[in-house]
Short mmCIF file of C-alpha atoms and ligand atoms in Angstrom, two decimals:
data_model
loop_
_atom_site.label_atom_id
_atom_site.label_comp_id
_atom_site.label_asym_id
_atom_site.label_seq_id
_atom_site.Cartn_x
_atom_site.Cartn_y
_atom_site.Cartn_z
CA MET I 202 13.50 9.97 127.22
CA ASN I 203 10.46 7.78 126.53
CA PRO I 204 7.19 9.68 126.13
CA PRO I 205 4.63 8.98 128.88
CA ASP I 206 2.94 5.63 128.25
CA PRO I 207 -0.54 6.26 126.86
CA ASN I 208 -1.63 2.92 128.33
CA ALA I 209 -0.59 3.97 131.81
CA ASP I 210 -4.08 3.67 133.23
CA LEU I 211 -4.74 0.07 132.13
CA VAL I 212 -1.23 -0.98 132.96
CA ALA I 213 -1.36 0.49 136.46
CA ARG I 214 -4.77 -1.04 137.12
CA SER I 215 -3.52 -4.35 135.81
CA ARG I 216 -0.54 -4.21 138.14
CA ALA I 217 -2.78 -3.52 141.10
CA ALA I 218 -5.59 -5.95 140.32
CA LEU I 219 -3.92 -8.91 138.59
CA TRP I 220 -1.18 -11.41 139.18
CA HIS I 221 0.23 -12.03 135.68
CA PRO I 222 1.32 -15.57 134.74
CA CYS I 223 4.97 -16.56 134.50
CA THR I 224 5.92 -13.01 135.53
CA GLN I 225 7.94 -11.46 138.34
CA MET I 226 5.43 -8.74 139.18
CA ALA I 227 8.26 -6.51 140.48
CA HIS I 228 9.52 -6.31 136.88
CA LEU I 229 6.26 -4.96 135.47
CA GLU I 230 7.35 -1.38 135.95
CA THR I 231 10.18 -1.79 133.43
CA THR I 232 8.31 -4.27 131.19
CA PRO I 233 4.66 -3.20 131.23
CA PRO I 234 2.12 -5.48 129.55
CA LEU I 235 0.62 -4.38 126.24
CA ALA I 236 -2.99 -3.28 126.60
CA ILE I 237 -4.60 -5.20 123.74
CA ALA I 238 -7.90 -3.93 122.41
CA ARG I 239 -8.47 -6.32 119.53
CA GLY I 240 -6.94 -8.81 117.15
CA GLU I 241 -6.98 -9.19 113.39
CA GLY I 242 -5.49 -12.27 111.74
CA PRO I 243 -1.91 -12.60 113.01
CA TRP I 244 -1.97 -9.07 114.45
CA LEU I 245 -2.58 -7.79 117.98
CA ILE I 246 -3.77 -4.18 118.16
CA ASP I 247 -3.34 -2.18 121.35
CA THR I 248 -5.59 0.51 122.78
CA GLN I 249 -3.59 3.15 120.90
CA GLY I 250 -3.97 1.38 117.57
CA ARG I 251 -0.37 0.09 117.46
CA ARG I 252 -0.01 -3.29 115.75
CA TYR I 253 2.13 -6.20 116.89
CA LEU I 254 2.73 -9.40 114.98
CA ASP I 255 1.69 -12.31 117.23
CA ALA I 256 4.79 -14.35 116.35
CA ILE I 257 4.20 -16.94 119.09
CA SER I 258 0.46 -17.43 118.50
CA SER I 259 -0.48 -16.06 121.94
CA TRP I 260 1.53 -18.74 123.77
CA TRP I 261 1.17 -21.38 121.09
CA VAL I 262 -2.64 -21.56 121.08
CA ASN I 263 -3.77 -19.58 118.05
CA LEU I 264 -3.92 -21.44 114.71
CA PHE I 265 -5.91 -19.36 112.22
CA GLY I 266 -5.47 -15.82 113.46
CA HIS I 267 -7.52 -13.66 115.79
CA ALA I 268 -11.23 -12.95 115.30
CA HIS I 269 -11.63 -15.63 112.65
CA PRO I 270 -15.05 -15.29 110.98
CA ALA I 271 -15.84 -19.03 110.86
CA ILE I 272 -14.93 -19.69 114.49
CA ASN I 273 -16.75 -16.53 115.58
CA ALA I 274 -19.87 -17.65 113.72
CA ALA I 275 -19.80 -21.11 115.31
CA LEU I 276 -19.60 -19.58 118.78
CA ILE I 277 -22.39 -17.11 118.13
CA ASP I 278 -24.59 -19.95 116.88
CA GLN I 279 -23.80 -22.07 119.96
CA LEU I 280 -24.52 -19.14 122.32
CA GLY I 281 -28.11 -19.17 121.14
CA LYS I 282 -28.47 -22.86 122.07
CA ILE I 283 -26.65 -23.82 125.27
CA GLU I 284 -23.56 -22.21 126.77
CA HIS I 285 -22.75 -24.91 129.30
CA VAL I 286 -24.23 -27.96 130.94
CA ILE I 287 -22.87 -30.53 133.41
CA LEU I 288 -21.34 -33.49 131.54
CA ALA I 289 -21.99 -36.04 134.30
CA GLY I 290 -25.52 -37.23 133.59
CA CYS I 291 -25.92 -35.05 130.46
CA THR I 292 -24.44 -35.02 126.99
CA HIS I 293 -24.74 -32.72 123.96
CA ALA I 294 -24.11 -32.67 120.24
CA PRO I 295 -20.88 -30.60 120.19
CA VAL I 296 -19.06 -32.87 122.68
CA VAL I 297 -20.25 -36.07 120.95
CA GLU I 298 -19.29 -34.89 117.49
CA LEU I 299 -15.92 -33.60 118.69
CA SER I 300 -15.16 -36.91 120.44
CA GLU I 301 -16.05 -38.90 117.32
CA ARG I 302 -13.89 -36.73 115.11
CA LEU I 303 -10.90 -36.70 117.48
CA ALA I 304 -11.13 -40.51 117.66
CA ARG I 305 -10.98 -40.76 113.86
CA LEU I 306 -8.01 -38.40 113.75
CA THR I 307 -5.94 -39.91 116.59
CA GLY I 308 -6.84 -43.61 116.31
CA LEU I 309 -7.65 -43.49 120.04
CA GLY I 310 -11.01 -42.93 121.68
CA HIS I 311 -13.09 -42.37 124.82
CA ALA I 312 -12.26 -38.66 124.96
CA PHE I 313 -12.03 -37.31 128.50
CA TYR I 314 -12.10 -33.52 128.74
CA GLY I 315 -10.31 -31.00 130.92
CA SER I 316 -9.78 -27.28 130.53
CA ASP I 317 -6.06 -26.59 130.30
CA GLY I 318 -3.11 -28.59 129.05
CA ALA I 319 -1.91 -29.28 132.57
CA SER I 320 -5.27 -30.79 133.50
CA ALA I 321 -5.02 -33.15 130.50
CA VAL I 322 -1.60 -34.27 131.74
CA GLU I 323 -3.01 -34.85 135.24
CA ILE I 324 -5.80 -36.92 133.72
CA ALA I 325 -3.41 -39.08 131.67
CA LEU I 326 -1.09 -39.66 134.65
CA LYS I 327 -3.99 -40.61 136.94
CA MET I 328 -5.58 -42.86 134.32
CA SER I 329 -2.31 -44.69 133.70
CA PHE I 330 -1.68 -45.26 137.42
CA HIS I 331 -5.31 -46.29 137.99
CA TYR I 332 -5.24 -48.69 135.02
CA TRP I 333 -2.26 -50.58 136.48
CA ARG I 334 -4.03 -50.73 139.84
CA ASN I 335 -7.19 -52.07 138.24
CA VAL I 336 -5.25 -54.84 136.47
CA GLY I 337 -3.43 -55.92 139.64
CA ARG I 338 -0.14 -54.01 139.23
CA PRO I 339 -0.44 -51.42 142.06
CA GLU I 340 3.35 -51.17 142.35
CA LYS I 341 3.50 -49.25 139.04
CA THR I 342 3.33 -45.77 140.60
CA GLU I 343 6.19 -43.85 138.98
CA PHE I 344 6.59 -41.87 135.80
CA VAL I 345 9.52 -41.28 133.54
CA SER I 346 9.94 -38.20 131.36
CA LEU I 347 12.65 -36.49 129.33
CA VAL I 348 15.30 -34.05 130.47
CA HIS I 349 14.01 -30.51 129.75
CA GLY I 350 10.51 -31.82 129.04
CA TYR I 351 7.53 -29.58 129.80
CA HIS I 352 4.04 -30.81 130.65
CA GLY I 353 2.45 -27.98 132.64
CA GLU I 354 2.59 -26.55 136.12
CA THR I 355 0.00 -28.15 138.37
CA LEU I 356 1.71 -30.45 140.87
CA GLY I 357 1.37 -33.72 138.95
CA ALA I 358 2.28 -32.15 135.60
CA LEU I 359 5.15 -30.24 137.22
CA SER I 360 6.57 -33.45 138.66
CA VAL I 361 7.08 -34.83 135.13
CA THR I 362 8.30 -31.42 133.89
CA ASP I 363 12.03 -30.72 133.91
CA VAL I 364 12.49 -26.98 133.69
CA ALA I 365 14.52 -25.89 136.71
CA LEU I 366 13.14 -22.33 136.84
CA PHE I 367 9.57 -23.61 137.19
CA LYS I 368 10.29 -26.71 139.25
CA ASP I 369 13.12 -26.30 141.75
CA ILE I 370 11.21 -24.26 144.36
CA TYR I 371 8.40 -26.80 144.51
CA ARG I 372 10.48 -29.99 144.63
CA PRO I 373 9.43 -30.83 148.21
CA LEU I 374 5.81 -31.01 147.01
CA LEU I 375 6.40 -33.17 143.95
CA ARG I 376 6.16 -36.93 143.82
CA ILE I 377 9.16 -38.65 142.46
CA SER I 378 9.54 -39.00 138.74
CA ARG I 379 12.69 -39.80 136.82
CA GLN I 380 14.13 -37.92 133.88
CA VAL I 381 16.07 -39.68 131.15
CA GLU I 382 18.41 -38.18 128.55
CA ASN I 383 16.54 -36.27 125.86
CA PRO I 384 17.20 -36.80 122.14
CA ASP I 385 17.76 -33.04 121.39
CA ALA I 386 19.61 -32.96 118.05
CA ARG I 387 21.70 -29.99 119.25
CA LEU I 388 23.50 -32.41 121.56
CA ALA I 389 24.80 -34.52 118.69
CA ARG I 390 28.55 -35.11 118.80
CA PRO I 391 30.53 -33.44 116.01
CA ASP I 392 30.38 -36.43 113.68
CA GLU I 393 26.99 -37.74 114.84
CA THR I 394 23.76 -37.47 112.80
CA ALA I 395 20.48 -36.41 114.46
CA GLU I 396 19.32 -39.98 114.02
CA ALA I 397 22.36 -41.47 115.74
CA ARG I 398 21.98 -38.92 118.53
CA ALA I 399 18.33 -39.98 118.98
CA LEU I 400 19.29 -43.65 119.07
CA ARG I 401 21.89 -42.91 121.73
CA ALA I 402 19.18 -41.27 123.88
CA ALA I 403 16.90 -44.24 123.23
CA ALA I 404 19.60 -46.53 124.63
CA ALA I 405 19.50 -44.47 127.84
CA LEU I 406 15.73 -44.94 127.97
CA GLU I 407 16.16 -48.67 127.51
CA ALA I 408 18.67 -48.84 130.37
CA ASP I 409 16.23 -46.95 132.60
CA LEU I 410 13.26 -49.17 131.76
CA ALA I 411 15.32 -52.35 132.08
CA ALA I 412 16.02 -51.30 135.67
CA HIS I 413 12.75 -49.62 136.71
CA ALA I 414 9.88 -50.74 134.45
CA GLY I 415 8.37 -52.84 137.25
CA ARG I 416 7.46 -49.73 139.21
CA THR I 417 6.85 -47.44 136.23
CA ALA I 418 3.34 -46.63 135.01
CA ALA I 419 4.16 -44.48 132.00
CA LEU I 420 6.66 -42.56 129.93
CA ILE I 421 5.44 -39.07 128.99
CA LEU I 422 7.06 -37.02 126.24
CA GLU I 423 6.57 -34.18 123.77
CA PRO I 424 6.77 -35.61 120.23
CA LEU I 425 9.51 -34.21 117.91
CA VAL I 426 9.83 -30.78 119.57
CA GLN I 427 10.40 -29.98 123.24
CA GLY I 428 8.74 -26.57 123.25
CA ALA I 429 9.64 -25.05 126.60
CA ALA I 430 13.19 -26.38 126.26
CA GLY I 431 13.53 -23.68 123.56
CA MET I 432 12.09 -25.62 120.61
CA ALA I 433 14.55 -28.50 120.95
CA MET I 434 13.95 -30.70 117.90
CA TYR I 435 14.75 -34.38 117.60
CA HIS I 436 14.73 -37.20 115.08
CA PRO I 437 11.48 -39.23 114.84
CA VAL I 438 13.36 -42.52 115.30
CA TYR I 439 13.39 -41.72 119.02
CA LEU I 440 9.60 -41.95 119.08
CA SER I 441 9.46 -45.29 117.28
CA ARG I 442 12.15 -46.65 119.59
CA ALA I 443 10.30 -45.33 122.67
CA ARG I 444 7.12 -47.02 121.42
CA GLU I 445 8.93 -50.37 121.05
CA LEU I 446 10.52 -50.07 124.48
CA CYS I 447 7.23 -49.17 126.17
CA ASP I 448 5.64 -52.25 124.59
CA ARG I 449 8.52 -54.49 125.56
CA TYR I 450 8.67 -53.27 129.17
CA GLN I 451 4.89 -52.86 129.72
CA VAL I 452 4.96 -49.14 130.34
CA HIS I 453 2.33 -46.77 128.91
CA LEU I 454 3.38 -44.13 126.41
CA ILE I 455 1.69 -40.75 126.98
CA VAL I 456 2.14 -38.54 123.92
CA ASP I 457 1.78 -34.87 124.89
CA GLU I 458 0.67 -33.17 121.66
CA ILE I 459 -0.58 -30.11 123.58
CA ALA I 460 1.85 -27.73 121.86
CA MET I 461 2.79 -29.56 118.68
CA GLY I 462 -0.60 -31.03 117.72
CA PHE I 463 -2.88 -29.54 115.09
CA GLY I 464 -0.33 -29.06 112.37
CA ARG I 465 2.54 -27.22 114.03
CA THR I 466 5.15 -29.75 112.91
CA GLY I 467 3.72 -30.23 109.40
CA THR I 468 1.47 -33.22 110.14
CA LEU I 469 -1.81 -32.99 112.05
CA PHE I 470 -0.12 -34.71 115.00
CA ALA I 471 3.65 -34.79 115.42
CA ALA I 472 3.81 -38.49 116.35
CA GLU I 473 2.42 -39.36 112.89
CA GLN I 474 5.89 -38.62 111.51
CA ALA I 475 7.17 -41.68 113.35
CA ASN I 476 4.00 -43.68 112.75
CA VAL I 477 3.60 -43.86 116.51
CA ARG I 478 0.40 -43.99 118.50
CA GLY I 479 0.51 -43.42 122.25
CA ASP I 480 -1.54 -45.31 124.81
CA PHE I 481 -2.74 -41.84 125.71
CA VAL I 482 -2.67 -38.61 123.74
CA CYS I 483 -3.06 -35.19 125.41
CA LEU I 484 -4.50 -32.35 123.33
CA SER I 485 -5.14 -28.67 124.14
CA LYS I 486 -3.82 -25.26 122.99
CA GLY I 487 -4.61 -25.30 119.23
CA LEU I 488 -7.61 -27.58 119.83
CA THR I 489 -9.95 -24.56 119.94
CA GLY I 490 -7.84 -22.44 117.62
CA GLY I 491 -6.81 -20.37 120.62
CA TYR I 492 -10.35 -19.31 121.48
CA LEU I 493 -11.33 -21.09 124.68
CA PRO I 494 -9.68 -23.34 127.23
CA LEU I 495 -10.29 -26.99 126.39
CA SER I 496 -8.16 -30.10 126.68
CA ALA I 497 -8.75 -33.75 125.94
CA VAL I 498 -7.16 -37.10 126.70
CA LEU I 499 -7.88 -40.04 124.42
CA THR I 500 -6.86 -43.61 125.11
CA THR I 501 -7.13 -47.20 123.90
CA ASP I 502 -10.13 -49.51 124.17
CA ALA I 503 -8.06 -51.87 126.35
CA ILE I 504 -7.25 -49.17 128.91
CA TYR I 505 -10.83 -47.94 128.90
CA ALA I 506 -12.15 -51.49 129.41
CA ALA I 507 -10.06 -51.95 132.58
CA PHE I 508 -12.21 -49.29 134.28
CA LEU I 509 -15.58 -50.95 133.51
CA ASP I 510 -16.91 -52.67 136.62
CA ASP I 511 -19.83 -52.77 139.05
CA SER I 512 -17.61 -51.00 141.55
CA THR I 513 -17.86 -47.22 141.29
CA ALA I 514 -14.35 -46.83 142.69
CA ARG I 515 -12.80 -48.76 139.79
CA GLY I 516 -14.20 -46.11 137.44
CA PHE I 517 -12.32 -42.91 136.64
CA LEU I 518 -13.95 -40.42 139.02
CA HIS I 519 -11.97 -37.36 137.98
CA SER I 520 -13.93 -34.22 137.07
CA HIS I 521 -13.67 -30.52 136.27
CA SER I 522 -16.66 -28.17 136.41
CA TYR I 523 -16.34 -27.08 132.78
CA THR I 524 -15.67 -30.56 131.35
CA GLY I 525 -16.77 -30.69 127.72
CA ASN I 526 -18.00 -27.09 127.63
CA PRO I 527 -20.25 -26.76 124.55
CA LEU I 528 -18.84 -23.40 123.44
CA ALA I 529 -15.27 -24.69 123.58
CA CYS I 530 -16.30 -27.85 121.71
CA ARG I 531 -17.97 -25.77 119.00
CA ALA I 532 -14.78 -23.73 118.57
CA ALA I 533 -12.86 -27.02 118.24
CA LEU I 534 -15.33 -28.33 115.65
CA ALA I 535 -14.92 -25.12 113.64
CA VAL I 536 -11.14 -25.63 113.79
CA LEU I 537 -11.45 -29.21 112.50
CA ASP I 538 -13.73 -27.95 109.72
CA LEU I 539 -11.04 -25.48 108.66
CA PHE I 540 -8.48 -28.28 108.51
CA GLU I 541 -10.83 -30.28 106.29
CA THR I 542 -12.12 -27.57 104.00
CA THR I 543 -9.01 -25.47 103.39
CA ASP I 544 -6.24 -28.10 103.15
CA VAL I 545 -4.24 -26.32 105.83
CA LEU I 546 -1.43 -28.86 106.02
CA ALA I 547 -0.61 -28.73 102.30
CA ARG I 548 -0.78 -24.94 102.32
CA ASN I 549 1.53 -24.78 105.32
CA ARG I 550 4.03 -27.08 103.60
CA ASP I 551 4.01 -24.76 100.62
CA LYS I 552 4.42 -21.70 102.86
CA ALA I 553 7.28 -23.21 104.84
CA THR I 554 9.12 -23.90 101.58
CA ARG I 555 8.53 -20.36 100.32
CA PHE I 556 9.61 -18.86 103.66
CA GLN I 557 12.92 -20.72 103.64
CA ARG I 558 14.81 -18.13 101.60
CA ILE I 559 13.47 -15.30 103.77
CA PHE I 560 15.44 -16.75 106.69
CA ALA I 561 18.61 -17.71 104.78
CA GLU I 562 20.54 -14.57 105.77
CA LEU I 563 19.49 -14.90 109.41
CA ALA I 564 20.48 -18.58 109.52
CA ALA I 565 23.95 -17.62 108.28
CA HIS I 566 24.45 -14.77 110.80
CA PRO I 567 27.61 -15.36 112.87
CA ARG I 568 25.81 -15.00 116.22
CA VAL I 569 23.16 -17.57 115.18
CA CYS I 570 23.69 -21.24 115.86
CA HIS I 571 21.48 -24.31 115.47
CA PHE I 572 19.01 -22.57 113.15
CA ARG I 573 16.23 -25.16 112.94
CA THR I 574 12.75 -25.53 111.54
CA LEU I 575 10.01 -28.11 111.42
CA GLY I 576 6.61 -27.45 109.87
CA MET I 577 5.52 -24.00 111.08
CA VAL I 578 8.08 -23.75 113.91
CA TRP I 579 11.39 -21.90 113.54
CA ALA I 580 14.13 -21.39 116.13
CA PHE I 581 17.77 -20.49 116.58
CA ASP I 582 20.15 -20.06 119.48
CA VAL I 583 22.26 -16.99 120.12
CA ALA I 584 25.76 -18.19 120.90
CA ASP I 585 26.81 -15.26 123.10
CA ALA I 586 23.46 -14.52 124.81
CA GLY I 587 23.93 -13.09 128.30
CA PRO I 588 21.53 -13.47 131.27
CA GLY I 589 19.20 -10.58 130.31
CA PHE I 590 19.11 -11.48 126.62
CA GLY I 591 15.54 -12.78 126.33
CA LEU I 592 13.80 -9.87 128.03
CA GLU I 593 15.88 -7.31 126.17
CA PHE I 594 15.22 -9.00 122.81
CA HIS I 595 11.49 -9.10 123.62
CA ARG I 596 11.43 -5.39 124.49
CA ARG I 597 13.33 -4.27 121.44
CA ALA I 598 11.29 -6.47 119.09
CA LEU I 599 8.10 -4.88 120.47
CA GLN I 600 9.38 -1.46 119.39
CA ARG I 601 9.56 -2.92 115.86
CA GLY I 602 6.04 -4.33 116.04
CA VAL I 603 6.86 -7.99 116.74
CA PHE I 604 5.64 -9.84 119.82
CA ILE I 605 8.24 -12.54 120.41
CA ARG I 606 9.52 -14.07 123.68
CA PRO I 607 12.85 -15.92 123.56
CA ILE I 608 13.34 -18.84 125.93
CA GLY I 609 16.79 -18.40 127.43
CA ALA I 610 19.16 -18.07 124.47
CA SER I 611 16.65 -19.58 122.01
CA VAL I 612 14.69 -17.24 119.75
CA TYR I 613 11.70 -18.91 118.12
CA TRP I 614 8.50 -18.13 116.27
CA MET I 615 5.47 -20.31 115.64
CA PRO I 616 2.98 -17.88 114.14
CA PRO I 617 -0.68 -18.37 113.28
CA TYR I 618 -0.96 -20.23 109.95
CA VAL I 619 -2.45 -17.17 108.22
CA VAL I 620 0.94 -15.40 108.03
CA GLU I 621 2.34 -14.58 104.61
CA GLU I 622 5.74 -13.51 103.32
CA PRO I 623 5.56 -9.85 104.53
CA GLU I 624 5.05 -10.98 108.14
CA MET I 625 7.91 -13.48 107.87
CA ARG I 626 10.14 -10.77 106.40
CA LEU I 627 9.29 -8.53 109.35
CA ILE I 628 10.45 -11.29 111.73
CA ALA I 629 13.65 -11.94 109.77
CA GLU I 630 14.49 -8.22 109.53
CA THR I 631 13.72 -7.64 113.21
CA CYS I 632 15.97 -10.51 114.28
CA LEU I 633 18.79 -9.34 111.99
CA GLU I 634 18.54 -5.78 113.34
CA LEU I 635 18.53 -6.90 116.95
CA LEU I 636 21.47 -9.25 116.45
CA GLY I 637 23.53 -6.37 115.05
CA PRO I 638 25.95 -6.20 112.15
CA ALA I 639 27.44 -9.49 111.06
C1 PLP A 266 1.63 -25.62 127.35
C2 PLP A 266 1.91 -27.07 127.54
C3 PLP A 266 1.29 -27.80 128.57
C4 PLP A 266 0.42 -27.17 129.61
O1 PLP A 266 -0.71 -26.56 129.08
P1 PLP A 266 -1.45 -25.39 129.90
O2 PLP A 266 -2.67 -25.12 129.12
O3 PLP A 266 -0.50 -24.23 129.92
O4 PLP A 266 -1.72 -25.93 131.26
C5 PLP A 266 1.55 -29.15 128.63
N1 PLP A 266 2.36 -29.75 127.75
C6 PLP A 266 2.98 -29.08 126.76
C7 PLP A 266 3.85 -29.81 125.80
C8 PLP A 266 2.79 -27.70 126.64
O5 PLP A 266 3.44 -27.01 125.69
#
């Protein structure tokens, strides 16, 4: 029998007082949350001192580990100056500097801030629709997105999301958006390359736009990796083709870099690997290194200019109370400093190469299929995974000190960049143990 849970008090109080995200609360009794007391680099430490490797970067947000001295110092410095101020009618150094630096990095500008990823998606969708209205194309009211795409869970973001478990219940509330075939390389035919598979999906996009571009405001997609689809990876040619088609059919391209931005795929932004720039880019998650909620949407000068007018109503009147929060902006500036001063991308490339052999045995395991990696993201599918597979794998990995949450039959890890070979070996060994003898 299991010994009594030493965290029982916190767990019980949590169950009574909270409503945990993405959780069936009736299941909490069998899968209690960990009571985390502190973090240290890639490690989470619970109230009993047990350590868990944060293999999924606390839901894809953490970049440089927990309690990072440089980010901590930036926040402490900012606390002594101003914690928050309204951004309508006021401005401040952290938000100005962050906007300038994000513009240099993305090639887009006019940063508009929200708090979570979903709010950035709402902002981009509204801006695109409102742009077409301002330029005399009010019939462009629809959006197109990819099968199994994920863009967040507020109503607008959910309507362009295509994950049945999150979406089906709410369909009556969602405005119509269309989904087109995704370029997921796993769906390649036996003799088809990833590139040919991506081009086949691009042909489906072309057919859709040829028919519906007149009423379509924008295409929104996750570049190179569809995260919530279970780290579905695809060939960059799809992005360049999507860019060409959006230009040809006068449809905006919204690039959702919320999960894959800030180095996850090996480049600072994933779309760089196809040399593609969106008309909008959405950023969040790693933007603050996983410290504070902050999101941003950047766009082109041409789109921005279409909102300039004597009429207030032609402006973009969207707002959130914490828009451009100075503390969150300071965390983001500290993150950008780390990218500049420690050559993170080159170091990650070197790490990913060194880690390759650690995962060779796992990749060859007979239950493992579609072992895939890009930058600092790794994933594989378990061919014979049953319905309870993910939760069971999660539970058993915790007993071995690894916090990992499979999506359906896909096991993945995208750890903070501070991991080294021992942490990667722990993941490989844990997966091999849980998959059983070959
Ligand atoms: C997580 C995510 C979002 C939503 O961000 P939240 O902060 O959870 O609202 C949007 N798009 C992508 C690609 C994401 O991974």
